[in-house]
XYZ file of C-alpha atoms in Angstrom:
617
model
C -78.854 -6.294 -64.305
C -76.563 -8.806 -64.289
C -74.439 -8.890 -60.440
C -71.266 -7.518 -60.971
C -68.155 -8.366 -58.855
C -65.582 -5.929 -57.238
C -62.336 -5.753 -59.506
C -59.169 -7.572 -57.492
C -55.970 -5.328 -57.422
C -54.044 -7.288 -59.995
C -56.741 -6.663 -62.908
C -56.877 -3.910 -65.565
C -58.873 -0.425 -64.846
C -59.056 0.012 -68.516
C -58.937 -1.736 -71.836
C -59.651 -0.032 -75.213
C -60.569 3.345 -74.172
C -63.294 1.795 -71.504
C -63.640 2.462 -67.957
C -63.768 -1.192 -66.417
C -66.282 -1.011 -63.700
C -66.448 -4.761 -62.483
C -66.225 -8.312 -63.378
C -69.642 -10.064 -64.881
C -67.934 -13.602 -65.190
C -65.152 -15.837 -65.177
C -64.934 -18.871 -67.438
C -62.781 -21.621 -68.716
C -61.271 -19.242 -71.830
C -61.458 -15.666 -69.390
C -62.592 -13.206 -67.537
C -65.708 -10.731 -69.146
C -65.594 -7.140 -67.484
C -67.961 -4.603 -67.810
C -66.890 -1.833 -69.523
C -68.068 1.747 -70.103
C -67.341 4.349 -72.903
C -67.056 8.307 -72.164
C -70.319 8.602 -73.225
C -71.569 6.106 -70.989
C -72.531 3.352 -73.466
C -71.901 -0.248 -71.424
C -69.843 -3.042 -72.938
C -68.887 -6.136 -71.953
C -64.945 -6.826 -72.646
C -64.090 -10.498 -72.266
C -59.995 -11.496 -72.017
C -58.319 -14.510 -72.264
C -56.380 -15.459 -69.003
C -52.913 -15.285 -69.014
C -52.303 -18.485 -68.288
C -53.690 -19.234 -71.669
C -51.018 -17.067 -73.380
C -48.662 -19.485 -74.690
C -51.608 -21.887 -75.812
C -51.848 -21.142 -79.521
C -54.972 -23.067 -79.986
C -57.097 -21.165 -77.150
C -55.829 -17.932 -78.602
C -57.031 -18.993 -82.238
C -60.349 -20.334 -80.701
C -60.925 -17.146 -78.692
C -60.300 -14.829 -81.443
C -62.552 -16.431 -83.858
C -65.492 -16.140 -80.935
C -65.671 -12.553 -82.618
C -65.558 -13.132 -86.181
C -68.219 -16.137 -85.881
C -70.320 -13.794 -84.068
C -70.114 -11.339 -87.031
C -71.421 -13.410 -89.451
C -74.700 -13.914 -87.294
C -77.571 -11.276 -87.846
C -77.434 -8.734 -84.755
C -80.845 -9.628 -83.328
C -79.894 -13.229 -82.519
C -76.230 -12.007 -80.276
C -74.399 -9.739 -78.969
C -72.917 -7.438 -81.725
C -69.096 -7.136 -81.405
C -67.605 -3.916 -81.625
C -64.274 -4.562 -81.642
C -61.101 -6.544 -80.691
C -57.679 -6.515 -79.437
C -54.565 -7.036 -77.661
C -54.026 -5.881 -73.805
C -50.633 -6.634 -73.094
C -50.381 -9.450 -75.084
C -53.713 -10.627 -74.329
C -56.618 -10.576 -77.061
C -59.939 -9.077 -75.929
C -63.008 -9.076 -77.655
C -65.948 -5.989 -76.972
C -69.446 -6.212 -77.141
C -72.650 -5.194 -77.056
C -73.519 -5.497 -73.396
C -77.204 -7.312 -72.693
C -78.779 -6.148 -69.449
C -80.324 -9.476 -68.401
C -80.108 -12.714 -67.047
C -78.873 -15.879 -68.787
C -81.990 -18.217 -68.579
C -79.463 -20.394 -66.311
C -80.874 -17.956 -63.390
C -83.899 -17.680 -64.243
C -87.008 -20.000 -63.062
C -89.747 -21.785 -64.858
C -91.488 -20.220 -67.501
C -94.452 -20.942 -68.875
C -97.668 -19.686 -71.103
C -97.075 -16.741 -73.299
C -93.291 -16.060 -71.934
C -92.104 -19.819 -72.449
C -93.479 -19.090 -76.265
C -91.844 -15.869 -76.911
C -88.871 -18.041 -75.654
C -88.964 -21.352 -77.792
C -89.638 -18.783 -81.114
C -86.931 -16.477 -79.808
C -84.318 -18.797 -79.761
C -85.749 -21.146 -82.700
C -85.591 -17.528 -84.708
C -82.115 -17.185 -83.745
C -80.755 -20.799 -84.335
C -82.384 -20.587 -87.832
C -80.345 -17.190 -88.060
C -77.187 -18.968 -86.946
C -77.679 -21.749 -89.279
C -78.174 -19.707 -92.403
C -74.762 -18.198 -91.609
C -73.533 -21.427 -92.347
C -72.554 -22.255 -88.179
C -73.042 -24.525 -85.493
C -72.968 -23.597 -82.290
C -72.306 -26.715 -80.494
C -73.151 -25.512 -76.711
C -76.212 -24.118 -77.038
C -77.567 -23.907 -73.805
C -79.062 -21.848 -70.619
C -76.166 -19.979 -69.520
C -75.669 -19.170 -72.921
C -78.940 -17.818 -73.444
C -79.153 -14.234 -72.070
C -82.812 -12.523 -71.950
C -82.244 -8.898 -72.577
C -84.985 -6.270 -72.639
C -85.801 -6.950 -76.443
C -85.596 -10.859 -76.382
C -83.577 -13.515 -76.005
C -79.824 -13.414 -77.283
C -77.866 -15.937 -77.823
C -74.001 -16.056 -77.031
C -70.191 -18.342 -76.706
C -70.439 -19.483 -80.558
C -68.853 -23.017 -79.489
C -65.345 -21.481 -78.892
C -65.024 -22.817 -75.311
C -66.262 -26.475 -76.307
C -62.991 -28.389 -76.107
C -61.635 -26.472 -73.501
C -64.323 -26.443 -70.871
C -66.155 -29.853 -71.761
C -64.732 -33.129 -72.376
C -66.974 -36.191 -73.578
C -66.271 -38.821 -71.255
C -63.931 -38.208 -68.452
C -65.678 -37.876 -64.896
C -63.902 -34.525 -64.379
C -65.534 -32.412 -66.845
C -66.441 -29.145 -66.416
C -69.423 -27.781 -67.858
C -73.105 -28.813 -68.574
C -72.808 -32.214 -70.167
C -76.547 -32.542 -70.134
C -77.435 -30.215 -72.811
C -75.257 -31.953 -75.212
C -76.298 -34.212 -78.402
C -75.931 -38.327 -78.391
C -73.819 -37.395 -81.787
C -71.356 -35.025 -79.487
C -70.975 -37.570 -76.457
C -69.798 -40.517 -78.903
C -67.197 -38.408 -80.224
C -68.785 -37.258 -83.497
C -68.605 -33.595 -85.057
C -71.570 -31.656 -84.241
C -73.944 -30.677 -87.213
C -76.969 -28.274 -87.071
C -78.989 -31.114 -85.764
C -77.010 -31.119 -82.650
C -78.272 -28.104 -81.513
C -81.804 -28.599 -82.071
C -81.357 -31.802 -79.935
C -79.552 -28.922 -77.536
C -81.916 -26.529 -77.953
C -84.984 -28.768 -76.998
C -82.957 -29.527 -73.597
C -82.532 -25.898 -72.823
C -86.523 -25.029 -73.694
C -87.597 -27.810 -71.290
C -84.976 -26.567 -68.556
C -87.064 -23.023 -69.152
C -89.967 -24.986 -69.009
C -89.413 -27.192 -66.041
C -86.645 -25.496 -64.039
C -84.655 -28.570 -64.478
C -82.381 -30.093 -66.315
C -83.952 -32.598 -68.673
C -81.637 -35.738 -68.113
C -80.924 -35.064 -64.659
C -78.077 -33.626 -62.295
C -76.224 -36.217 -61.041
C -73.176 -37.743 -61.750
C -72.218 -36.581 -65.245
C -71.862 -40.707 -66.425
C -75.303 -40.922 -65.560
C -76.073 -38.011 -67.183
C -74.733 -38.997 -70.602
C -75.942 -42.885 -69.990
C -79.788 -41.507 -70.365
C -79.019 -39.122 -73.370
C -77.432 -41.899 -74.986
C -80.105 -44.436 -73.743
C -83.204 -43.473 -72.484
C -86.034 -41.215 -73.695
C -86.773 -37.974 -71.600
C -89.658 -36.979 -69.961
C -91.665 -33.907 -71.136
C -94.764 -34.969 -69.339
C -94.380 -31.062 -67.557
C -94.541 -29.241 -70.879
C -97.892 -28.739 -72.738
C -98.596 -29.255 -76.107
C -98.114 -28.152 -78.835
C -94.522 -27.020 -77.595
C -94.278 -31.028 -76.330
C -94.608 -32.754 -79.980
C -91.947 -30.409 -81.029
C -89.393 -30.952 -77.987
C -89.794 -34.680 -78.930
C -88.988 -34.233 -82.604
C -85.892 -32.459 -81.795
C -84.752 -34.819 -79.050
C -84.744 -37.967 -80.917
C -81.287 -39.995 -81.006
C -80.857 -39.892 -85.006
C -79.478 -36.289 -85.438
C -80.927 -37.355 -89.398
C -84.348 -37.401 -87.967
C -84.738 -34.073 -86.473
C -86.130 -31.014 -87.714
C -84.177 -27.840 -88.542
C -84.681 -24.952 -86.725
C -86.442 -23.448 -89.876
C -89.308 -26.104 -89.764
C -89.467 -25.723 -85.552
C -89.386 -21.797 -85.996
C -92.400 -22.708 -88.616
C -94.540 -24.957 -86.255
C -93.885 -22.524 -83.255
C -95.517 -20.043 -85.658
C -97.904 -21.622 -87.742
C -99.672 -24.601 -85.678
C -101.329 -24.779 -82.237
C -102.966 -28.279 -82.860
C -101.466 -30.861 -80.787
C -102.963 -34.121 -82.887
C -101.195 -32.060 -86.010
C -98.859 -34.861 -87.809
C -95.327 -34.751 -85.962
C -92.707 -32.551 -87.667
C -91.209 -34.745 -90.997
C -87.821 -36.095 -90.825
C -85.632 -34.199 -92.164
C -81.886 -35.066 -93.791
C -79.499 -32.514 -92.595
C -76.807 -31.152 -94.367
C -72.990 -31.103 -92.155
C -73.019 -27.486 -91.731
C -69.357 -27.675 -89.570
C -67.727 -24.280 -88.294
C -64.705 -23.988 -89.747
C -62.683 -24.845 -86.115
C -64.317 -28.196 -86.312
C -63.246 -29.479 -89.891
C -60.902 -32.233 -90.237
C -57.306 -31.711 -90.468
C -55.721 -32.603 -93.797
C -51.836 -32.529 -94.473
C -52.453 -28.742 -94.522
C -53.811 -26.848 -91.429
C -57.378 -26.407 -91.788
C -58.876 -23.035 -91.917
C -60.087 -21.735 -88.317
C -61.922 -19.227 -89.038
C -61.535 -15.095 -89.430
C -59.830 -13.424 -86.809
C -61.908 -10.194 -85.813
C -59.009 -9.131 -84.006
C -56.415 -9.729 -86.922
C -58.335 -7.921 -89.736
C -62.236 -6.476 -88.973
C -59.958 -3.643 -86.910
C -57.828 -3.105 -90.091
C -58.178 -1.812 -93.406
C -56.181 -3.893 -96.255
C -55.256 -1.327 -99.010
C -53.950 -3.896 -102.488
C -51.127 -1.567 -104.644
C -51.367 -1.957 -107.987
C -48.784 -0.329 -110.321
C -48.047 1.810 -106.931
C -51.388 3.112 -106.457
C -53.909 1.832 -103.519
C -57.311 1.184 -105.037
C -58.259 -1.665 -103.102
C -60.032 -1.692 -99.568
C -61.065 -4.351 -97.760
C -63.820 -3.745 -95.424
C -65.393 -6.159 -92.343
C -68.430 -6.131 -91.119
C -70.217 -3.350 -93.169
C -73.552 -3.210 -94.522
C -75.659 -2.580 -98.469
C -78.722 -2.898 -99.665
C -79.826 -6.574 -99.565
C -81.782 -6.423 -102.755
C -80.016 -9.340 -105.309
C -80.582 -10.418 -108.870
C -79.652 -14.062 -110.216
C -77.573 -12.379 -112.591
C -74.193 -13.731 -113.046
C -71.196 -10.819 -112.425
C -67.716 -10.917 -114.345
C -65.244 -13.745 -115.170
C -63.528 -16.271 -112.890
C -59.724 -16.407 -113.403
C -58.775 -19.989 -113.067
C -60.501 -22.776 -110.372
C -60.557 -22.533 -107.048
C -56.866 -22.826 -105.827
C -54.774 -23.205 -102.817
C -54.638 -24.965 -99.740
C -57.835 -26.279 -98.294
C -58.753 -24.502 -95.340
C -55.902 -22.124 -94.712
C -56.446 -19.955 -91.706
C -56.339 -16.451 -93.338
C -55.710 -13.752 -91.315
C -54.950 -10.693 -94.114
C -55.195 -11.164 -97.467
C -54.212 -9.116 -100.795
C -54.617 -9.568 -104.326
C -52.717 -7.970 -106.937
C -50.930 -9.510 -109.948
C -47.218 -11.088 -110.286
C -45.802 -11.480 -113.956
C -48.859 -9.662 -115.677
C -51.383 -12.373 -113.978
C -53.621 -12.127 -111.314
C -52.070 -13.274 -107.596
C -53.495 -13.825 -103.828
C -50.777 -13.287 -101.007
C -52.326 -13.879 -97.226
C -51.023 -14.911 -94.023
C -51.553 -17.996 -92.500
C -52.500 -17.930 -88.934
C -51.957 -21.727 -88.202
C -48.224 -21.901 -90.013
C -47.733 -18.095 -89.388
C -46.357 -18.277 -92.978
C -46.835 -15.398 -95.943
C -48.193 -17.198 -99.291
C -48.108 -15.951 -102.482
C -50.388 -17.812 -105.578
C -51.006 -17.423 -108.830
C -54.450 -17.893 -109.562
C -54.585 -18.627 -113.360
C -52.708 -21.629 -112.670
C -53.691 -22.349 -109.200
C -49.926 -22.765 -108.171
C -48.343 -21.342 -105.238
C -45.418 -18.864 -106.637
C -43.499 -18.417 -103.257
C -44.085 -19.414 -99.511
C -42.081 -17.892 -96.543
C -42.408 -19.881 -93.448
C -42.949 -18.109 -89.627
C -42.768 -15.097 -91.358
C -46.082 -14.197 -89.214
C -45.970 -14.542 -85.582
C -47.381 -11.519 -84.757
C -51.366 -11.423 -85.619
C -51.285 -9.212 -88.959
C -53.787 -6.956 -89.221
C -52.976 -5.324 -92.438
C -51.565 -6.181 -95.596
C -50.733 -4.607 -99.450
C -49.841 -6.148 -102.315
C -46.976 -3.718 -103.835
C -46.254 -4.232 -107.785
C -45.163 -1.016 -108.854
C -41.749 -0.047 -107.005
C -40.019 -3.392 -109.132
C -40.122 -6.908 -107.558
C -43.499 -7.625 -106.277
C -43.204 -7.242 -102.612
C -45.897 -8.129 -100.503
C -46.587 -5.812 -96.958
C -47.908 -6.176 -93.916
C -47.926 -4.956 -90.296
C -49.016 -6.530 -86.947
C -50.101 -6.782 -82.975
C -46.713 -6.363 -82.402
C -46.154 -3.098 -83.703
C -43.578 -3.903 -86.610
C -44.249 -3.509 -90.283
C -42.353 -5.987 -92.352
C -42.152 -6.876 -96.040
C -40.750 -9.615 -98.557
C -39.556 -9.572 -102.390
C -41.401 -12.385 -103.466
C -39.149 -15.141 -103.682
C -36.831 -14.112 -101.403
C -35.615 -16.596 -98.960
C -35.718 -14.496 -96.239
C -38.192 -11.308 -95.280
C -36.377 -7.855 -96.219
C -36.177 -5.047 -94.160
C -38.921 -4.455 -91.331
C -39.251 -1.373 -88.848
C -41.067 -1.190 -85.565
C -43.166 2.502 -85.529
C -45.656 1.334 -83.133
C -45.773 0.152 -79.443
C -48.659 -2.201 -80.562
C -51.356 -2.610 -82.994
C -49.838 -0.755 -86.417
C -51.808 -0.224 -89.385
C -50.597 0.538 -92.770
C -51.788 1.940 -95.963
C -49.361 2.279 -99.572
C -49.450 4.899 -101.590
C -46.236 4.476 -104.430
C -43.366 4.516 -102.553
C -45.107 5.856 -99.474
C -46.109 3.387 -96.492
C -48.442 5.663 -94.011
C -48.510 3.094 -90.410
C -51.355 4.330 -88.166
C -50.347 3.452 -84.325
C -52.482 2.878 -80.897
C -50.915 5.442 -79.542
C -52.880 7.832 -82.111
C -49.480 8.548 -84.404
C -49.457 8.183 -87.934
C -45.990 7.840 -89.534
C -44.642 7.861 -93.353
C -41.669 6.012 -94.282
C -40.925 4.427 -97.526
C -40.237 0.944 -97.887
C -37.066 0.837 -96.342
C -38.131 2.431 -93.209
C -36.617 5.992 -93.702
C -38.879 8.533 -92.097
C -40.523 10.980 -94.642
C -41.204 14.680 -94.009
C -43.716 15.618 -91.754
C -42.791 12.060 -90.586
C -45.466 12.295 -87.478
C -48.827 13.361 -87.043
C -51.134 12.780 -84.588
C -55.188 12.275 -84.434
C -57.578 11.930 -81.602
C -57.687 8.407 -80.292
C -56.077 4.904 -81.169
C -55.861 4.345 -84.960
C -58.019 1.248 -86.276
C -58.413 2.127 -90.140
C -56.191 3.687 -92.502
C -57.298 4.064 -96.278
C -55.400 6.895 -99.192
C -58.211 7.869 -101.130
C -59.066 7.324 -104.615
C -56.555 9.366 -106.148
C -53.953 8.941 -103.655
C -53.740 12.472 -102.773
C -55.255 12.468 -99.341
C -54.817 9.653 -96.536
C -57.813 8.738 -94.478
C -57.710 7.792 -90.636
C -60.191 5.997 -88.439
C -59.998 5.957 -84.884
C -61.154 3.795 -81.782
C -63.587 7.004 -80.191
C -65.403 7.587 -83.819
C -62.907 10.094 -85.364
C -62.129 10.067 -88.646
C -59.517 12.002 -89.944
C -59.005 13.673 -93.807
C -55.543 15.425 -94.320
C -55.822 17.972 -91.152
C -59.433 18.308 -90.805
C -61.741 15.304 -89.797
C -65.272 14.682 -88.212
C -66.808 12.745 -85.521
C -68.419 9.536 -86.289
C -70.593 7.840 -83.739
C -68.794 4.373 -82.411
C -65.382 3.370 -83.068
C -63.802 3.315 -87.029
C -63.930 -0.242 -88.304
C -63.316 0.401 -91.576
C -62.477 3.084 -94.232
C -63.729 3.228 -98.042
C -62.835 6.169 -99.581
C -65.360 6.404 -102.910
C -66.084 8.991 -106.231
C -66.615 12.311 -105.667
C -65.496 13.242 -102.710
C -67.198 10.477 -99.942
C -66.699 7.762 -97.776
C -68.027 5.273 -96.310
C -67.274 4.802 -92.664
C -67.794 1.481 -91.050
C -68.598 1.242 -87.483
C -70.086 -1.442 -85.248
C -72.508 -3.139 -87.555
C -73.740 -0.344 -90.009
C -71.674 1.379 -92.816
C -72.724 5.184 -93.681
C -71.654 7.366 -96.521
C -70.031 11.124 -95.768
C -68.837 13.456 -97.784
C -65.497 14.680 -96.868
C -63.580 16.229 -95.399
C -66.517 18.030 -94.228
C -68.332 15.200 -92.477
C -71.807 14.995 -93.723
C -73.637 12.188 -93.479
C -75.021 11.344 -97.323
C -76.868 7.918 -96.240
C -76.706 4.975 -94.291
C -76.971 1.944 -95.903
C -79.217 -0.904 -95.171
C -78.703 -3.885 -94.504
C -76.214 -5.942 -92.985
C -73.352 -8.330 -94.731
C -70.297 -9.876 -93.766
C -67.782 -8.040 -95.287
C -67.584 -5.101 -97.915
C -64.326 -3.754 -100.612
C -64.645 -0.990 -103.176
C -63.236 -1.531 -106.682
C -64.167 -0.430 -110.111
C -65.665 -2.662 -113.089
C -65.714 -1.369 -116.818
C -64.846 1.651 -115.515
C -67.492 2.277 -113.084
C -67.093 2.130 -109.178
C -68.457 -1.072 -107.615
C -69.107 -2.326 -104.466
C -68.022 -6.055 -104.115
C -70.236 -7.492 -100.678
C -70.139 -10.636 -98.787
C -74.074 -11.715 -98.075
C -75.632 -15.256 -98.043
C -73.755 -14.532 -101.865
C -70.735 -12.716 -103.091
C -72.886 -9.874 -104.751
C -71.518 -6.673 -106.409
C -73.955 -3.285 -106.250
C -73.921 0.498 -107.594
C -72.742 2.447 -104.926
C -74.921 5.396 -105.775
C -78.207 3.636 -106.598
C -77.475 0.533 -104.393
C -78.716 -1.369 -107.534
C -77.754 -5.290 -107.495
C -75.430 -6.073 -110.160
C -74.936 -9.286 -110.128
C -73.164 -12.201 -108.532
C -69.946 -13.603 -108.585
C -70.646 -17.120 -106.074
C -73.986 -19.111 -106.098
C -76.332 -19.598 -103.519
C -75.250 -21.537 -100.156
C -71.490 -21.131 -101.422
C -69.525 -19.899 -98.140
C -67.165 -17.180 -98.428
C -65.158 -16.033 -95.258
C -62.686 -13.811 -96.806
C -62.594 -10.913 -99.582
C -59.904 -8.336 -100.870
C -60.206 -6.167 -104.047
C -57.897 -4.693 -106.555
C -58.467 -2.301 -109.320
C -61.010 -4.540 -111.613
C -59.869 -8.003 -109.271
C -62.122 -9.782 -106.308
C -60.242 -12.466 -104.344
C -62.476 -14.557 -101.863
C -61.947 -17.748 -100.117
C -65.084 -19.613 -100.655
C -65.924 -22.743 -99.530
C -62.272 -23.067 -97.482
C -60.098 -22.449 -101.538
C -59.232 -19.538 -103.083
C -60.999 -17.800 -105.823
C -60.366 -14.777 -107.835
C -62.735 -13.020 -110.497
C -61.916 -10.472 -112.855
C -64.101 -7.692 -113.360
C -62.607 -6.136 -116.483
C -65.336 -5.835 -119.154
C -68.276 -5.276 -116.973
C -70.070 -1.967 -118.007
């Protein structure tokens, strides 16, 4: 077990329900803790110091450390849980590994240096495939739990804790790519180059370019070729192929995770070139006249549920992570309204779809400009923009069509749920029901606001309590969904409750996510895996299989769908978890879903897209 510092007087006893029972680390973002649930499950919370508060690019960058690590298969990292705000500060929790980093760890060799080098080739390949690069892969980052190696920091603290030339960096220089250290964006190929470095450290019990002065250091991986004399083949021949200076030249982790597996004949023919395609994480892309997209917040919407009001009724759910069956066909699935539209990149924190003037339209908040944006996707025109209307990380948002003017709503960290006539000049009327974290859900002219303080309120739009205003439910709300036919609303909270009208069940692990379904079920989201009750009684109907990135209920031809987010966007049967179809193509990256009754909206591939589902049987 990792060692585990005493807490100093000034730092939290508590954060999200968990006991704090020491400090594991401090880095150049925060401070992880070790935290542990009633039940005694251990997590490990990081935090990002304070004094890193009013720096909106390390809170961006820290935030999306969660959602990258979402997108990546749970065997290769630690799974996050959850995320948050602590006074301000965001927090991310996760699946606590009881090991060592490889950092403190000495030489390995036979049989364990193997499992190693396949380990972590398995897990690159994992990372790749979910279209990321990690860009400090290296030993510290490498922790060696009791079921393998995992594999953490997704590149978030890059810019902040290593520079590329300046004597004072602070960091590992030595485990970066030639590519990195001349200023150039890091592709997948940089971190094979990265992770051959860290397999010979494991190998050798030293770094492979030496530890002196860090010019030195980045004058011989610029310069010179290493010595692997100390590792035995065939692990050698592949070490080389990764660590040659062309990033162009090297191998993906597919083809190393192949050779690892498949040959143990050092005169074998040395691993082909191979041409790699840029796969850049979104916090990496160029910046255009328009901010560039950063990537999902987990914080800002995986803790949330996004109901979309159509003609007054919620029939739209938005859910992130979740999981379905992973069988797909090649069919194609319903009919794209329009091309892809909008600003390149946008940083989308929420995001609704609905329709404005009898046509289908995308509203989302932009976590970059903080602004609310409203398009209209036939044409691919932006109807209405209102600037700084988002300050506060939203973590909901509805689409509201049927009460007049289209009015788009959405609540925040902060507590306050606001709203704007699209069009308007200037938000409308917005009331604060929650210390922190508020969550809403529309139904009509009801606006249900779910609180961290376990309160759920009703007020209509203008704020005006309802009766039976206040309720309460056991724990901190994180999901709030009205079911199908609006009758009943549906409450997740942070210790695994989930609430239906005044009964409820336990759930095991805190509520991500809330889709209410046909006849009478749900299905609960929590941690990685999505599972199907019936309700209000509680029992469990299924699990299902399989995890995706993201997950929304809607109905097609009047059937009910399930609209997922896998290496495609795919849409299944909810009761046979038969593959429907598709709506993107193969290697197409989508980071962001809503649905509607009969719409899917999705940024794919950094623009907007929107299908319509109308006509499917």
């Amino acid at each position: 077990m990792p060692e585990v510092r005493e807490l100093h007087q000034a730092e939290p006893r508590e954060i999200a329900g968990y006991r704090l029972r020491g400090g594991l680390g401090d880095g150049g973002q925060g401070s992880v803790y070790l935290g542990e649930a009633a039940d005694g499950t251990r997590v490990a919370i990081k935090v990002l110091h304070t004094r890193l508060l009013g720096n909106d690019k390390a809170r961006r960058r820290f935030l999306q450390e969660g959602a990258t690590a979402e997108r990546v298969a749970g065997f290769c990292t630690a799974r996050v849980y959850e995320t948050g705000f602590l006074d301000g500060r965001p927090y991310i929790v996760s699946e606590y590994i009881d090991g060592p980093s490889l950092q403190d760890l000495g030489p390995r060799n036979g049989g364990a240096l193997e499992r190693l080098a396949v380990g972590t080739a398995t897990a690159l390949a994992a990372i790749h495939r979910a279209g990321i690069v990690h860009r400090d892969f290296k030993p510290s980052n490498v922790l060696i739990g009791p079921d393998g190696p995992r594999v953490i920091d997704f590149g978030i603290a890059k810019e902040m804790d290593v520079a590329t030339t300046a004597s004072s960096v602070v960091g590992t220089p030595g485990y970066m790519a030639p590519e990195q250290i001349a200023g150039e964006n890091a592709t997948a190929a940089s971190d094979m180059f990265s992770w051959a470095s860290t397999i010979a450290y494991a190998a050798t019990g030293a770094p492979l370019f030496g530890r002196d002065s860090i010019p030195a250091v980045m004058h011989r991986i610029l310069n010179t070729e290493p010595d692997l004399s100390r590792v035995q083949e065939p692990l050698r021949s592949v070490l080389a192929a990764c660590l040659v200076k062309d990033p162009a030249a090297r191998p993906s982790a597919d083809e190393v995770l192949m050779r690892l597996l498949g040959s143990t004949n050092p005169t074998e023919q040395p691993i082909p070139a191979r041409q790699h395609t840029r796969v850049e994480p979104p916090a990496t892309r160029e910046r255009g006249p328009v901010p560039r997209r950063r990537g999902r917040r987990a914080g800002l919407v995986v803790a949330g549920v996004t109901a979309v009001v159509i003609a007054g009724v919620a029939v739209g759910i938005i859910f992130r992570p979740s999981n379905l069956p992973s069988q797909t066909t090649t069919n194609t699935y319903g009919t794209s309204v329009g091309l892809p539209f909008g600003p390149d990149g946008a940083d989308v924190t929420a995001m609704a779809v609905g329709t404005y003037q009898g046509g289908p339209a995308v509203a989302y908040a932009d976590g970059t400009s903080h602004a609310i944006e409203v398009w209209q996707a036939e044409t691919g025109k932006r109807i209405a923009w209102l600037p700084g209307a988002a300050r506060s990380p939203v973590l909901s948002m509805a689409m509201v069509t049927g009460t007049g003017r289209p009015t788009v709503m959405w609540s925040g960290a902060d507590g306050v749920v606001r709203q704007w006539a699209v069009g308007d000049p200037k938000p409308g009327a917005y009331f604060k029901l929650c210390d922190r974290n508020a969550r809403l859900a529309v139904r009509g002219s009801v606006v249900a606001v779910g609180c961290a303080d376990g309160s759920i309120r009703s007020v209509d739009p203008s704020g005006r309590k309802l009766p039976a205003a206040v309720t309460y439910v056991k724990g901190p709300v994180t999901a709030l969904a009205w079911d199908s036919a609006g009758d009943r609303l549906m409450v997740g909270t942070q210790i695994g409750y989930v609430a239906v009208g005044d009964r409820g069940f336990m759930v095991k692990g805190a509520v991500r996510a809330l889709a209410p379904m046909l006849g009478g079920k749900v299905a609960v989201t929590t941690g990685t895996t999505a599972t199907v009750y019936t309700v209000p009684a509680g029992t469990r109907v299924r699990t299902i299989p399989d995890t995706i990135r993201g997950m929304g209920v809607t109905h097609a031809g009047g059937q009910e769908v399930v609209v997922g987010m896998a290496a495609e966007l795919n849409v299944w049967n909810p009761v046979s978890g038969a593959s429907l179809g598709r709506l993107t193509g193969p290697g197409e990256g989508v980071t962001d879903l809503a649905v509607s009754d009969g719409l899917v909206a999705a940024v794919v591939e950094g623009r907007l897209r929107v299908w319509s589902l109308d006509g499917q049987g």
